[in-house]
């Protein structure tokens, strides 16, 4: 007989309705612990490798910084001749002129686009205004409620129209 299969153990397991849960549960927690240990080992290994990788990156960065500093120090130690200085100034001025020209071209293009948009808006509009009223800005705001009742705005618009008609007639009399 097996040591694990005694008649007393079989009787106990068969009588206990929860015995199968305990036995199965035991195997699961062991597997979970194994998984967690393996995961922690893998993570710590990855952290260690990453640390070594970062050390290499940092060493390379320090090396590059040292090389750049040495080159800059060599350049600073050199005496710059007047010809080299004049040449550098000319390059700077040419670059500056190119940037200014490009900025000017961009501004002119934007202004041209704005004017074209205004002209197209003017010709697309169906509204016809008296030139005098349009220049003086008298018709601005007519038709905008500004929080007032619609009837008040309409009556104001009618008053403006009557005043406008009178002024336009007087203006035409002066011209002809």
XYZ file of C-alpha atoms in Angstrom:
176
model
C 0.000 0.000 0.000
C 1.042 3.538 -0.700
C 1.788 5.784 2.172
C -0.463 8.428 0.606
C -3.416 6.137 0.047
C -4.272 4.908 3.517
C -7.818 3.803 4.230
C -8.150 6.519 6.851
C -7.154 9.229 4.376
C -9.591 7.884 1.783
C -12.380 7.884 4.329
C -11.535 11.433 5.393
C -11.376 12.705 1.801
C -14.544 10.979 0.802
C -16.417 12.273 3.851
C -15.244 15.864 3.587
C -17.094 17.758 0.859
C -14.291 20.361 0.699
C -11.278 18.074 0.609
C -10.896 18.292 -3.159
C -10.763 22.086 -2.913
C -7.921 21.983 -0.417
C -5.897 19.576 -2.490
C -6.384 21.534 -5.717
C -5.778 24.839 -3.972
C -2.440 23.604 -2.693
C -1.113 23.001 -6.174
C -2.331 26.413 -7.416
C -0.627 28.509 -4.759
C 2.650 26.705 -5.396
C 2.372 27.426 -9.113
C 1.534 31.067 -8.367
C 4.582 31.418 -6.120
C 6.743 29.854 -8.841
C 5.369 32.303 -11.414
C 5.948 35.288 -9.118
C 9.509 34.212 -8.315
C 10.274 33.716 -12.012
C 8.743 37.091 -12.853
C 10.769 38.857 -10.131
C 13.981 37.186 -11.295
C 13.287 38.149 -14.905
C 12.504 41.755 -13.908
C 15.625 42.079 -11.766
C 17.730 40.622 -14.603
C 16.216 43.122 -17.036
C 16.856 45.989 -14.603
C 20.485 44.941 -14.233
C 20.973 44.722 -18.004
C 19.277 48.093 -18.482
C 21.583 49.618 -15.881
C 24.620 48.357 -17.802
C 23.174 49.670 -21.042
C 22.610 53.093 -19.486
C 26.177 53.102 -18.203
C 27.398 52.587 -21.764
C 25.180 55.404 -23.011
C 26.370 57.712 -20.242
C 30.020 56.853 -20.912
C 29.521 57.554 -24.609
C 27.812 60.843 -23.784
C 30.676 61.885 -21.502
C 33.212 60.899 -24.180
C 31.387 62.915 -26.847
C 31.114 65.919 -24.536
C 34.857 65.762 -23.863
C 35.659 65.569 -27.587
C 33.399 68.535 -28.326
C 34.940 70.572 -25.495
C 38.443 69.835 -26.777
C 37.508 70.883 -30.312
C 35.885 74.081 -29.067
C 38.932 74.889 -26.968
C 41.170 74.334 -30.005
C 38.983 76.648 -32.082
C 38.968 79.301 -29.372
C 42.754 79.128 -29.022
C 43.216 79.891 -32.712
C 43.547 83.499 -33.693
C 40.891 84.508 -36.179
C 42.282 86.559 -39.011
C 40.589 89.697 -40.265
C 39.779 87.996 -43.569
C 38.017 85.102 -41.830
C 36.103 87.557 -39.660
C 35.026 89.611 -42.699
C 33.970 86.427 -44.482
C 31.889 85.320 -41.479
C 30.238 88.747 -41.308
C 29.419 88.609 -45.031
C 27.859 85.155 -44.639
C 25.822 86.404 -41.704
C 24.610 89.447 -43.651
C 23.679 87.308 -46.671
C 21.748 84.933 -44.445
C 20.033 87.876 -42.739
C 19.089 89.434 -46.100
C 17.644 86.115 -47.302
C 15.506 85.857 -44.174
C 14.310 89.449 -44.499
C 13.466 88.936 -48.175
C 11.567 85.751 -47.368
C 9.651 87.521 -44.598
C 8.837 90.413 -46.946
C 7.627 87.998 -49.629
C 5.432 86.218 -47.092
C 3.938 89.518 -45.927
C 3.262 90.659 -49.498
C 1.612 87.345 -50.323
C -0.564 87.545 -47.202
C -1.561 91.117 -48.052
C -2.332 90.140 -51.656
C -4.478 87.214 -50.458
C -6.300 89.519 -48.027
C -7.038 92.074 -50.747
C -8.297 89.365 -53.108
C -10.561 88.013 -50.368
C -11.956 91.488 -49.672
C -12.577 92.155 -53.362
C -14.311 88.821 -53.861
C -16.424 89.446 -50.732
C -17.370 92.885 -52.042
C -18.448 91.573 -55.445
C -20.186 88.498 -54.017
C -22.321 90.622 -51.705
C -25.853 91.439 -52.887
C -26.107 94.553 -50.709
C -26.080 97.946 -52.428
C -25.155 100.964 -50.356
C -24.942 104.617 -51.033
C -21.247 105.549 -51.423
C -21.614 108.364 -48.908
C -23.131 106.073 -46.288
C -20.663 103.321 -46.986
C -17.683 105.646 -46.522
C -19.064 107.308 -43.399
C -19.921 103.976 -41.818
C -23.500 104.966 -41.079
C -24.886 101.578 -42.086
C -22.685 99.651 -39.694
C -24.679 97.832 -37.030
C -28.054 98.049 -38.754
C -29.798 94.732 -38.520
C -27.807 93.635 -35.488
C -30.098 93.224 -32.511
C -27.500 93.992 -29.810
C -29.852 92.449 -27.255
C -32.808 94.667 -28.220
C -36.212 93.627 -29.450
C -36.490 93.145 -33.202
C -39.114 95.908 -33.617
C -36.787 98.528 -32.132
C -33.986 97.539 -34.501
C -36.331 97.635 -37.492
C -37.635 101.090 -36.539
C -34.040 102.326 -36.093
C -33.166 100.898 -39.498
C -36.133 102.692 -41.082
C -35.095 105.994 -39.472
C -31.551 105.510 -40.728
C -32.848 104.720 -44.201
C -34.975 107.902 -44.288
C -32.071 110.012 -43.047
C -29.806 108.336 -45.558
C -32.209 109.036 -48.424
C -32.372 112.694 -47.450
C -28.605 113.049 -47.204
C -28.078 111.212 -50.469
C -30.500 113.521 -52.280
C -28.753 116.577 -50.831
C -25.381 115.139 -51.816
C -26.557 114.471 -55.375
C -27.930 118.040 -55.636
C -24.525 119.395 -54.663
C -22.776 117.279 -57.281
C -25.066 118.151 -60.184
